[in-house]
Structures are given as C-alpha cells and as structure tokens.
Coordinates of N, CA, C and O in Angstrom, one line a residue:
X6 N 103.3 -25.6 11.2 CA 102.6 -25.9 12.4 C 101.3 -25.1 12.5 O 100.2 -25.6 12.8
X7 N 101.4 -23.8 12.1 CA 100.3 -22.9 12.1 C 99.2 -23.4 11.1 O 98.0 -23.3 11.3
X8 N 99.8 -23.8 9.9 CA 98.9 -24.2 8.8 C 98.2 -25.5 9.2 O 97.0 -25.7 8.9
X9 N 98.8 -26.4 9.9 CA 98.2 -27.6 10.4 C 97.0 -27.3 11.4 O 96.0 -28.0 11.3
X10 N 97.2 -26.4 12.3 CA 96.2 -26.0 13.2 C 95.0 -25.4 12.4 O 93.8 -25.7 12.8
X11 N 95.3 -24.6 11.5 CA 94.2 -24.0 10.7 C 93.4 -25.1 9.9 O 92.2 -25.1 9.9
X12 N 94.1 -26.0 9.3 CA 93.5 -27.1 8.6 C 92.6 -28.0 9.6 O 91.5 -28.4 9.2
X13 N 93.1 -28.2 10.8 CA 92.4 -29.0 11.8 C 91.1 -28.2 12.2 O 90.0 -28.8 12.2
X14 N 91.2 -26.9 12.4 CA 90.1 -26.1 12.8 C 89.0 -26.1 11.7 O 87.8 -26.3 11.9
X15 N 89.5 -26.0 10.4 CA 88.6 -26.0 9.3 C 87.9 -27.4 9.2 O 86.7 -27.5 8.8
X16 N 88.6 -28.4 9.4 CA 88.1 -29.8 9.3 C 87.0 -30.0 10.4 O 85.9 -30.5 10.1
X17 N 87.2 -29.5 11.6 CA 86.3 -29.6 12.7 C 85.0 -28.8 12.4 O 83.9 -29.3 12.6
X18 N 85.2 -27.6 11.9 CA 84.1 -26.8 11.5 C 83.3 -27.4 10.4 O 82.0 -27.4 10.4
X19 N 83.9 -28.0 9.4 CA 83.2 -28.6 8.3 C 82.4 -29.8 8.8 O 81.3 -30.0 8.4
X20 N 83.0 -30.6 9.7 CA 82.3 -31.8 10.2 C 81.1 -31.3 11.0 O 80.0 -31.9 10.9
X21 N 81.2 -30.3 11.8 CA 80.1 -29.8 12.6 C 79.0 -29.3 11.6 O 77.8 -29.5 11.9
X22 N 79.4 -28.6 10.6 CA 78.4 -28.1 9.6 C 77.7 -29.2 8.9 O 76.5 -29.2 8.8
X23 N 78.4 -30.3 8.6 CA 77.8 -31.4 7.9 C 76.8 -32.1 8.9 O 75.7 -32.6 8.5
X24 N 77.1 -32.2 10.1 CA 76.3 -32.8 11.1 C 75.0 -32.0 11.2 O 73.9 -32.6 11.2
X25 N 75.1 -30.7 11.3 CA 73.9 -29.8 11.4 C 73.1 -30.0 10.2 O 71.8 -30.1 10.3
X26 N 73.7 -30.0 9.0 CA 72.9 -30.2 7.8 C 72.1 -31.5 7.8 O 71.0 -31.6 7.4
X27 N 72.8 -32.5 8.2 CA 72.1 -33.9 8.2 C 71.0 -33.9 9.2 O 70.0 -34.5 8.9
X28 N 71.1 -33.2 10.3 CA 70.0 -33.2 11.2 C 68.8 -32.4 10.7 O 67.7 -32.7 10.9
X29 N 69.1 -31.3 10.0 CA 68.1 -30.5 9.4 C 67.4 -31.2 8.2 O 66.2 -30.9 8.0
X30 N 68.1 -32.1 7.6 CA 67.6 -32.7 6.4 C 67.0 -34.1 6.7 O 66.8 -34.9 5.8
X31 N 66.8 -34.4 8.0 CA 66.3 -35.7 8.3 C 64.9 -35.8 7.7 O 64.0 -35.0 7.9
X32 N 64.6 -36.9 7.0 CA 63.3 -37.0 6.3 C 62.2 -37.1 7.4 O 62.3 -37.6 8.4
X33 N 61.0 -36.5 7.0 CA 59.9 -36.5 7.9 C 59.5 -37.9 8.2 O 59.0 -38.2 9.3
X34 N 59.7 -38.9 7.3 CA 59.3 -40.2 7.6 C 59.9 -40.9 8.8 O 59.4 -41.8 9.3
X35 N 61.1 -40.3 9.3 CA 61.7 -40.9 10.4 C 61.0 -40.4 11.7 O 61.3 -40.9 12.8
X36 N 60.2 -39.4 11.6 CA 59.5 -38.8 12.7 C 58.3 -39.7 13.0 O 57.9 -40.6 12.2
X37 N 57.6 -39.4 14.1 CA 56.3 -40.2 14.3 C 55.2 -39.6 13.4 O 55.1 -38.4 13.3
X38 N 54.5 -40.5 12.7 CA 53.5 -40.1 11.8 C 52.2 -40.9 12.2 O 52.2 -41.9 12.8
X39 N 51.1 -40.3 11.8 CA 49.8 -40.9 11.9 C 49.6 -41.9 10.8 O 50.0 -41.6 9.6
X40 N 49.0 -43.0 11.0 CA 48.7 -44.0 10.0 C 47.4 -44.7 10.2 O 46.9 -44.7 11.4
X41 N 46.8 -45.2 9.2 CA 45.6 -46.0 9.3 C 45.9 -47.5 9.0 O 46.6 -47.8 8.0
X42 N 45.5 -48.4 9.9 CA 45.7 -49.8 9.7 C 44.9 -50.3 8.4 O 43.7 -50.0 8.3
X43 N 45.7 -50.9 7.5 CA 45.1 -51.5 6.3 C 44.8 -53.0 6.5 O 43.8 -53.5 6.1
X44 N 45.9 -53.7 7.0 CA 45.8 -55.1 7.1 C 46.8 -55.6 8.1 O 47.9 -55.1 8.2
X45 N 46.5 -56.6 8.9 CA 47.4 -57.3 9.8 C 47.8 -58.6 9.0 O 47.0 -59.4 8.6
X46 N 49.1 -58.8 8.9 CA 49.6 -60.0 8.2 C 50.0 -61.1 9.1 O 49.8 -62.3 8.8
X47 N 50.5 -60.8 10.3 CA 50.8 -61.8 11.3 C 51.0 -61.1 12.6 O 50.5 -59.9 12.7
X48 N 51.6 -61.7 13.6 CA 51.7 -61.1 14.9 C 52.7 -60.0 15.1 O 52.7 -59.3 16.1
X49 N 53.5 -59.7 14.0 CA 54.4 -58.6 14.1 C 54.6 -57.8 12.8 O 55.5 -57.1 12.7
X50 N 53.7 -58.1 11.8 CA 53.8 -57.4 10.6 C 52.4 -56.9 10.1 O 51.5 -57.6 10.3
X51 N 52.4 -55.6 9.7 CA 51.1 -55.0 9.3 C 51.3 -54.1 8.2 O 52.5 -53.6 7.9
X52 N 50.3 -53.7 7.5 CA 50.3 -52.7 6.4 C 49.5 -51.5 6.9 O 48.4 -51.7 7.6
X53 N 50.0 -50.3 6.6 CA 49.3 -49.1 7.0 C 49.4 -48.1 5.8 O 50.2 -48.3 4.9
X54 N 48.5 -47.2 5.8 CA 48.5 -46.1 4.9 C 48.9 -44.8 5.7 O 48.4 -44.6 6.8
X55 N 49.8 -44.0 5.1 CA 50.2 -42.8 5.7 C 50.6 -41.8 4.7 O 50.7 -42.2 3.5
X56 N 50.7 -40.6 5.0 CA 50.9 -39.5 4.0 C 52.3 -39.7 3.3 O 52.4 -39.4 2.1
X57 N 53.3 -40.2 3.9 CA 54.6 -40.4 3.3 C 55.2 -41.7 3.8 O 55.5 -41.8 5.0
X58 N 55.5 -42.6 2.9 CA 56.2 -43.8 3.3 C 57.5 -43.9 2.7 O 57.7 -43.8 1.4
X59 N 58.6 -44.0 3.5 CA 59.9 -44.0 2.9 C 60.3 -45.3 2.2 O 61.2 -45.3 1.4
X60 N 59.6 -46.4 2.4 CA 59.7 -47.6 1.7 C 58.3 -48.0 1.2 O 57.6 -48.8 1.8
X61 N 57.9 -47.4 0.1 CA 56.5 -47.7 -0.4 C 56.4 -49.2 -0.7 O 57.3 -49.9 -1.2
X62 N 55.1 -49.7 -0.5 CA 54.8 -51.1 -0.8 C 54.0 -51.2 -2.0 O 53.1 -50.5 -2.2
X63 N 54.4 -52.1 -2.9 CA 53.6 -52.4 -4.1 C 53.4 -51.2 -5.0 O 52.3 -51.0 -5.6
X64 N 54.4 -50.3 -5.0 CA 54.3 -49.1 -5.9 C 53.4 -48.0 -5.4 O 53.2 -47.0 -6.1
X65 N 52.8 -48.1 -4.2 CA 51.9 -47.1 -3.6 C 52.7 -46.3 -2.6 O 53.1 -46.8 -1.6
X66 N 52.9 -45.0 -2.9 CA 53.7 -44.1 -2.0 C 53.2 -43.9 -0.6 O 53.8 -43.4 0.3
X67 N 51.9 -44.3 -0.4 CA 51.3 -44.1 0.9 C 51.1 -45.4 1.6 O 50.6 -45.4 2.8
X68 N 51.4 -46.6 1.0 CA 51.2 -47.9 1.6 C 52.5 -48.4 2.1 O 53.5 -48.4 1.4
X69 N 52.6 -48.7 3.4 CA 53.8 -49.2 4.0 C 53.6 -50.6 4.7 O 52.5 -50.8 5.3
X70 N 54.6 -51.4 4.6 CA 54.6 -52.6 5.5 C 55.5 -52.3 6.7 O 56.6 -51.8 6.5
X71 N 55.0 -52.6 7.8 CA 55.7 -52.4 9.1 C 56.1 -53.7 9.7 O 55.3 -54.6 9.8
X72 N 57.3 -53.7 10.2 CA 57.7 -54.8 11.1 C 57.8 -54.2 12.5 O 58.4 -53.2 12.7
X73 N 57.1 -54.8 13.5 CA 57.1 -54.2 14.8 C 58.4 -54.3 15.4 O 59.0 -55.4 15.5
X74 N 59.0 -53.2 15.8 CA 60.3 -53.1 16.4 C 60.5 -53.8 17.7 O 59.5 -53.9 18.5
X75 N 61.6 -54.4 17.9 CA 62.1 -55.0 19.2 C 61.4 -56.3 19.5 O 61.7 -56.9 20.6
X76 N 60.4 -56.8 18.7 CA 59.7 -58.0 19.1 C 59.8 -59.0 17.9 O 60.0 -58.6 16.8
X77 N 59.5 -60.2 18.2 CA 59.4 -61.3 17.3 C 58.2 -62.1 17.5 O 58.0 -62.7 18.6
X78 N 57.3 -62.1 16.6 CA 56.0 -62.8 16.7 C 56.1 -64.1 15.9 O 56.8 -64.2 15.0
X79 N 55.2 -65.0 16.3 CA 55.2 -66.3 15.6 C 54.8 -66.1 14.2 O 54.0 -65.3 13.8
X80 N 55.4 -66.9 13.3 CA 55.2 -66.9 11.9 C 54.1 -67.8 11.5 O 53.7 -68.7 12.2
X81 N 53.6 -67.7 10.2 CA 52.6 -68.6 9.7 C 53.1 -70.0 9.9 O 54.2 -70.3 9.5
X82 N 52.3 -70.9 10.4 CA 52.6 -72.3 10.6 C 53.1 -72.6 12.0 O 53.2 -73.7 12.4
X83 N 53.3 -71.5 12.8 CA 53.7 -71.8 14.2 C 52.4 -71.8 15.0 O 52.1 -71.0 15.8
X84 N 51.7 -72.9 14.8 CA 50.4 -73.1 15.6 C 50.7 -73.5 17.0 O 51.6 -74.2 17.3
X85 N 49.8 -73.1 17.9 CA 48.7 -72.2 17.7 C 49.1 -70.7 18.0 O 48.2 -69.8 18.0
X86 N 50.4 -70.5 18.1 CA 50.8 -69.1 18.5 C 50.6 -68.1 17.4 O 50.3 -66.9 17.7
X87 N 50.8 -68.5 16.1 CA 50.6 -67.5 15.0 C 49.2 -67.0 15.0 O 49.0 -65.8 15.0
X88 N 48.2 -67.9 15.1 CA 46.8 -67.5 15.1 C 46.5 -66.6 16.3 O 45.8 -65.5 16.1
X89 N 47.0 -66.9 17.5 CA 46.7 -66.1 18.7 C 47.3 -64.7 18.6 O 46.7 -63.7 18.9
X90 N 48.6 -64.6 18.1 CA 49.2 -63.4 18.0 C 48.6 -62.5 16.9 O 48.3 -61.3 17.2
X91 N 48.3 -63.0 15.8 CA 47.6 -62.3 14.7 C 46.2 -61.8 15.2 O 45.9 -60.6 15.0
X92 N 45.5 -62.7 15.8 CA 44.1 -62.3 16.3 C 44.2 -61.2 17.3 O 43.4 -60.3 17.3
X93 N 45.2 -61.3 18.2 CA 45.3 -60.3 19.3 C 45.6 -58.9 18.6 O 45.1 -57.9 19.0
X94 N 46.5 -58.9 17.7 CA 46.9 -57.7 17.0 C 45.7 -57.1 16.3 O 45.5 -55.9 16.3
X95 N 44.9 -58.0 15.6 CA 43.7 -57.5 14.9 C 42.7 -56.9 15.9 O 42.0 -56.0 15.6
X96 N 42.7 -57.4 17.2 CA 41.8 -56.9 18.2 C 42.3 -55.5 18.7 O 41.5 -54.6 18.9
X97 N 43.6 -55.5 18.9 CA 44.2 -54.2 19.5 C 44.1 -53.1 18.5 O 43.9 -51.9 18.9
X98 N 44.4 -53.4 17.2 CA 44.4 -52.3 16.2 C 43.7 -52.8 14.9 O 44.3 -53.2 13.9
X99 N 42.3 -52.9 15.0 CA 41.6 -53.4 13.8 C 41.7 -52.5 12.6 O 42.1 -51.3 12.7
X100 N 41.4 -53.1 11.5 CA 41.5 -52.3 10.2 C 40.7 -51.0 10.3 O 39.6 -50.9 10.9
X101 N 41.4 -49.9 9.9 CA 40.8 -48.6 9.9 C 41.2 -47.8 11.1 O 41.0 -46.6 11.2
X102 N 41.8 -48.4 12.1 CA 42.3 -47.7 13.3 C 43.4 -46.8 13.0 O 44.3 -47.1 12.2
X103 N 43.4 -45.6 13.6 CA 44.4 -44.6 13.4 C 45.4 -44.8 14.5 O 45.1 -44.9 15.7
X104 N 46.7 -45.0 14.1 CA 47.8 -45.2 15.1 C 48.9 -44.2 14.8 O 49.0 -43.6 13.8
X105 N 49.8 -44.1 15.8 CA 51.1 -43.4 15.6 C 52.2 -44.4 15.3 O 52.3 -45.4 16.0
X106 N 52.9 -44.1 14.3 CA 54.0 -44.9 13.9 C 55.3 -44.2 14.1 O 55.6 -43.1 13.5
X107 N 56.2 -44.8 15.0 CA 57.5 -44.2 15.3 C 58.5 -45.0 14.5 O 58.9 -46.1 14.9
X108 N 59.0 -44.5 13.4 CA 59.9 -45.1 12.5 C 61.3 -45.1 13.2 O 61.8 -44.1 13.6
X109 N 61.9 -46.3 13.2 CA 63.3 -46.4 13.9 C 64.4 -46.0 12.9 O 65.5 -45.9 13.3
X110 N 64.0 -45.9 11.6 CA 65.1 -45.6 10.6 C 65.7 -46.9 10.1 O 66.5 -46.9 9.2
X111 N 65.3 -48.0 10.6 CA 65.8 -49.3 10.1 C 64.7 -50.0 9.2 O 63.6 -49.6 9.2
X112 N 65.2 -50.9 8.4 CA 64.3 -51.7 7.6 C 64.6 -53.1 7.5 O 65.7 -53.5 7.9
X113 N 63.6 -53.9 7.2 CA 63.8 -55.4 7.2 C 62.9 -55.9 6.0 O 61.7 -55.8 6.1
X114 N 63.6 -56.4 5.0 CA 62.9 -57.0 3.8 C 61.8 -56.1 3.3 O 60.6 -56.5 3.2
X115 N 62.1 -54.9 2.9 CA 61.2 -53.9 2.4 C 60.1 -53.5 3.3 O 59.0 -53.1 2.9
X116 N 60.4 -53.6 4.6 CA 59.5 -53.2 5.7 C 60.2 -52.2 6.5 O 61.4 -52.3 6.8
X117 N 59.4 -51.2 7.0 CA 59.9 -50.3 8.0 C 59.8 -50.9 9.4 O 58.8 -51.4 9.7
X118 N 60.9 -50.8 10.1 CA 60.9 -51.3 11.5 C 60.4 -50.1 12.4 O 61.0 -49.1 12.4
X119 N 59.3 -50.3 13.1 CA 58.7 -49.2 13.8 C 58.0 -49.7 15.1 O 57.7 -50.8 15.2
X120 N 57.8 -48.7 15.9 CA 57.0 -48.9 17.1 C 55.6 -48.3 16.8 O 55.6 -47.2 16.3
X121 N 54.6 -49.0 17.1 CA 53.2 -48.5 16.8 C 52.5 -48.3 18.1 O 52.5 -49.1 19.1
X122 N 51.8 -47.1 18.2 CA 51.1 -46.7 19.4 C 49.7 -46.4 19.1 O 49.3 -45.8 18.1
X123 N 48.8 -46.8 20.0 CA 47.4 -46.5 19.9 C 47.1 -45.9 21.3 O 47.3 -46.5 22.3
X124 N 46.6 -44.6 21.3 CA 46.2 -43.9 22.5 C 47.4 -43.9 23.5 O 47.3 -44.2 24.7
X125 N 48.6 -43.6 22.9 CA 49.9 -43.5 23.7 C 50.3 -44.8 24.4 O 51.1 -44.9 25.2
X126 N 49.7 -46.0 23.9 CA 50.1 -47.3 24.4 C 50.9 -48.0 23.3 O 50.4 -48.1 22.2
X127 N 52.1 -48.5 23.6 CA 52.9 -49.2 22.7 C 52.3 -50.6 22.4 O 52.1 -51.4 23.3
X128 N 51.9 -50.8 21.2 CA 51.3 -52.1 20.8 C 52.4 -53.1 20.8 O 52.1 -54.3 21.3
X129 N 53.6 -52.8 20.4 CA 54.7 -53.7 20.5 C 54.9 -54.3 21.9 O 55.0 -55.5 22.1
X130 N 55.0 -53.3 22.9 CA 55.2 -53.7 24.3 C 54.0 -54.5 24.8 O 54.1 -55.5 25.6
X131 N 52.8 -54.2 24.4 CA 51.6 -54.8 24.8 C 51.6 -56.3 24.4 O 51.2 -57.2 25.2
X132 N 52.1 -56.6 23.2 CA 52.1 -58.0 22.7 C 53.1 -58.8 23.5 O 52.9 -60.0 23.8
X133 N 54.2 -58.2 23.9 CA 55.2 -58.9 24.7 C 54.7 -59.1 26.1 O 54.8 -60.2 26.7
X134 N 54.0 -58.1 26.7 CA 53.4 -58.1 28.0 C 52.4 -59.3 28.1 O 52.3 -60.0 29.1
X135 N 51.7 -59.5 27.0 CA 50.6 -60.6 27.0 C 51.2 -61.9 26.6 O 50.4 -62.9 26.5
X136 N 52.5 -62.0 26.2 CA 53.0 -63.3 25.8 C 52.7 -63.7 24.4 O 52.9 -64.8 24.0
X137 N 52.2 -62.7 23.6 CA 51.9 -63.0 22.2 C 53.1 -62.9 21.3 O 53.1 -63.3 20.1
X138 N 54.2 -62.3 21.8 CA 55.5 -62.2 21.1 C 56.6 -62.2 22.1 O 56.4 -62.0 23.3
X139 N 57.8 -62.6 21.6 CA 59.0 -62.5 22.5 C 59.8 -61.3 22.0 O 59.5 -60.7 21.0
X140 N 60.9 -61.1 22.6 CA 61.8 -60.0 22.2 C 62.7 -60.4 21.1 O 63.1 -61.6 21.0
X141 N 63.0 -59.4 20.3 CA 64.0 -59.7 19.2 C 65.4 -59.2 19.8 O 65.7 -58.0 19.6
X142 N 66.0 -60.1 20.5 CA 67.2 -59.7 21.3 C 68.3 -59.0 20.5 O 68.9 -58.1 21.0
X143 N 68.5 -59.5 19.3 CA 69.6 -59.0 18.4 C 69.5 -57.5 18.2 O 70.5 -56.8 18.1
X144 N 68.3 -56.9 18.2 CA 68.1 -55.5 17.9 C 67.5 -54.7 19.0 O 67.2 -53.5 18.9
X145 N 67.4 -55.3 20.2 CA 66.8 -54.6 21.3 C 67.7 -53.4 21.7 O 67.1 -52.3 22.0
X146 N 69.0 -53.5 21.8 CA 69.8 -52.4 22.2 C 69.9 -51.3 21.2 O 69.9 -50.1 21.6
X147 N 69.9 -51.6 19.9 CA 70.1 -50.5 18.9 C 68.7 -50.0 18.4 O 68.7 -48.9 17.8
X148 N 67.7 -50.7 18.5 CA 66.4 -50.2 18.0 C 65.5 -49.6 19.1 O 64.8 -48.7 18.8
X149 N 65.6 -50.1 20.3 CA 64.7 -49.7 21.4 C 65.5 -49.4 22.6 O 65.0 -49.8 23.7
X150 N 66.5 -48.6 22.6 CA 67.4 -48.5 23.8 C 66.6 -47.7 24.9 O 66.8 -48.1 26.1
X151 N 65.8 -46.8 24.6 CA 65.1 -46.0 25.7 C 64.0 -46.8 26.4 O 63.7 -46.5 27.5
X152 N 63.5 -47.9 25.7 CA 62.4 -48.7 26.3 C 62.9 -50.1 26.6 O 62.1 -51.0 26.9
X153 N 64.2 -50.4 26.5 CA 64.7 -51.7 26.7 C 64.3 -52.3 28.0 O 63.8 -53.5 28.1
X154 N 64.4 -51.6 29.1 CA 64.0 -52.1 30.4 C 62.5 -52.4 30.5 O 62.1 -53.5 31.1
X155 N 61.7 -51.6 29.9 CA 60.2 -51.9 29.9 C 60.0 -53.2 29.1 O 59.2 -54.0 29.6
X156 N 60.7 -53.4 28.0 CA 60.5 -54.6 27.2 C 61.0 -55.9 28.0 O 60.3 -56.9 28.1
X157 N 62.1 -55.7 28.7 CA 62.7 -56.9 29.5 C 61.7 -57.2 30.6 O 61.5 -58.4 30.9
X158 N 61.2 -56.2 31.3 CA 60.3 -56.4 32.4 C 59.0 -57.1 31.9 O 58.5 -58.0 32.6
X159 N 58.5 -56.6 30.8 CA 57.3 -57.2 30.2 C 57.5 -58.7 29.9 O 56.6 -59.5 30.2
X160 N 58.6 -59.0 29.3 CA 58.8 -60.4 28.9 C 59.0 -61.2 30.1 O 58.5 -62.4 30.2
X161 N 59.8 -60.7 31.1 CA 60.0 -61.5 32.4 C 58.7 -61.8 33.1 O 58.4 -62.9 33.5
X162 N 57.8 -60.8 33.1 CA 56.5 -61.0 33.7 C 55.6 -62.1 32.9 O 55.0 -62.9 33.5
X163 N 55.6 -62.0 31.6 CA 54.9 -62.9 30.8 C 55.5 -64.4 31.0 O 54.7 -65.3 31.1
X164 N 56.8 -64.5 31.0 CA 57.4 -65.8 31.2 C 57.0 -66.4 32.6 O 56.7 -67.5 32.7
X165 N 57.1 -65.6 33.6 CA 56.8 -66.0 35.0 C 55.4 -66.5 35.1 O 55.0 -67.4 35.8
X166 N 54.5 -65.8 34.4 CA 53.1 -66.1 34.4 C 52.7 -67.2 33.4 O 51.6 -67.7 33.4
X167 N 53.7 -67.6 32.5 CA 53.4 -68.7 31.6 C 52.4 -68.3 30.5 O 51.6 -69.1 30.0
X168 N 52.4 -67.0 30.1 CA 51.5 -66.5 29.1 C 51.9 -66.8 27.7 O 53.1 -66.7 27.4
X169 N 50.9 -67.1 26.9 CA 51.1 -67.3 25.4 C 52.3 -68.1 25.0 O 52.3 -69.3 25.3
X170 N 53.3 -67.5 24.4 CA 54.5 -68.2 23.9 C 55.3 -68.9 25.0 O 56.2 -69.7 24.7
X171 N 55.0 -68.5 26.2 CA 55.8 -69.0 27.4 C 55.0 -70.0 28.2 O 55.4 -70.4 29.2
X172 N 53.9 -70.5 27.6 CA 53.1 -71.5 28.3 C 53.9 -72.8 28.5 O 54.5 -73.3 27.6
X173 N 54.0 -73.2 29.7 CA 54.9 -74.3 30.1 C 54.4 -75.7 29.4 O 55.2 -76.6 29.2
X174 N 53.1 -75.8 29.1 CA 52.6 -77.0 28.5 C 52.9 -77.1 27.0 O 53.1 -78.2 26.5
X175 N 52.9 -75.9 26.4 CA 53.2 -75.9 25.0 C 53.7 -74.5 24.7 O 53.0 -73.5 24.5
X176 N 55.1 -74.4 24.7 CA 55.7 -73.1 24.5 C 56.2 -73.0 23.0 O 56.4 -74.0 22.4
X177 N 56.4 -71.8 22.6 CA 56.9 -71.5 21.2 C 58.4 -71.8 21.2 O 59.2 -71.1 21.9
X178 N 58.9 -72.7 20.4 CA 60.3 -73.1 20.3 C 61.2 -71.9 20.0 O 62.3 -71.9 20.4
X179 N 60.7 -70.9 19.2 CA 61.5 -69.8 18.8 C 61.6 -68.6 19.7 O 62.2 -67.6 19.5
X180 N 60.8 -68.7 20.8 CA 60.8 -67.6 21.8 C 62.2 -67.4 22.4 O 62.9 -68.4 22.8
X181 N 62.7 -66.2 22.5 CA 64.0 -65.9 22.9 C 64.0 -65.2 24.2 O 63.2 -64.3 24.4
X182 N 64.9 -65.5 25.1 CA 65.1 -64.8 26.4 C 66.3 -63.8 26.2 O 67.3 -64.2 25.8
X183 N 66.0 -62.5 26.4 CA 67.1 -61.5 26.3 C 67.6 -61.1 27.7 O 66.9 -61.2 28.7
X184 N 68.8 -60.7 27.7 CA 69.4 -60.2 29.0 C 69.6 -58.7 28.9 O 69.8 -58.1 27.9

C-alpha cells in the first residue's frame, strides 16, 4: 500500500514536470509575431514574411501562408464575393504592411491558422463585421474561444444589415450561421 502511494506521488510529480517542460519549450512561432504582408491570395488566405515560420512555404523558412482563423471567405469562382473579399483584404493590409500574427497552433493544408492584427484591430473580425466573410463554425470554439462572442455579434450585425455575403438579393450560398 505504501509503495502504491509512493508510485502515485512519483507519477503525479513526473506529469507536472513534463507539463512545465512543455510550457517552457513552446516554440516562439506560437506566440504573436510581427510579419510583413507579401501577397493576398483570397479573402481569407495570405502570404507573409516573418523571422520564423513553423510551416515554411515553398522552402523559404521566413515565408508563411496564413489561413485567417475563425472565418471562411469566398473562394476563387464565388463571384462577386471572392473579388470583394480579396479586394477588401488588400485594402485593409496592402503588400508591405506590418501586421501582428497570432498563431493558433493549428494548421490547414500547409497553412498556419492565425488571427492577424493591424494597429490592434483584428483583420479577421473586421472581415466578418463587414460581411466579407462568414464564420467557420466548426473551429470557432477551439480556435477563437476568447473572442467567440465578438465574432458572433459581428456576424449577426452583418446579417441583419444584409452586408456582403449576407445580401438578401444575392447572398453567398456557402455562408454559415453559427450559434
């Protein structure tokens, strides 16, 4: 009985030690980093250069492809929404703009899933607020839990106003309503 208690205590201590080590060894790339916009690919995908990219693009350790977290933008061919979303993103963060990239630790098709900020404003949230993107409901809880209510409020406002993908005369078929 005494030996079982000692083994249990050692197991708990070992687990705690491993947790502390993993927290200390979290890669810098999961922290918020400064990046420079290289190219906007569509309404929710962009390329940036930064000092350290955990998923390098095209063999370049400083070039990253980012998927904007928590949102889903129209894809190529989803006219006219694709053009409007891409154009708005190019206006918000033109090539050469310095942004803050908050890596969520998730990835999607060799892209880092991240929230992008310019002057402390979430670009992801701005696109939803303007109706240029809808929410990616499947990942809203696990990717953006601290800002979930802000995203939901932004989408509800855009829907009520009939903005962009929520236009009642011509809405985007793939737009999703999250709860």
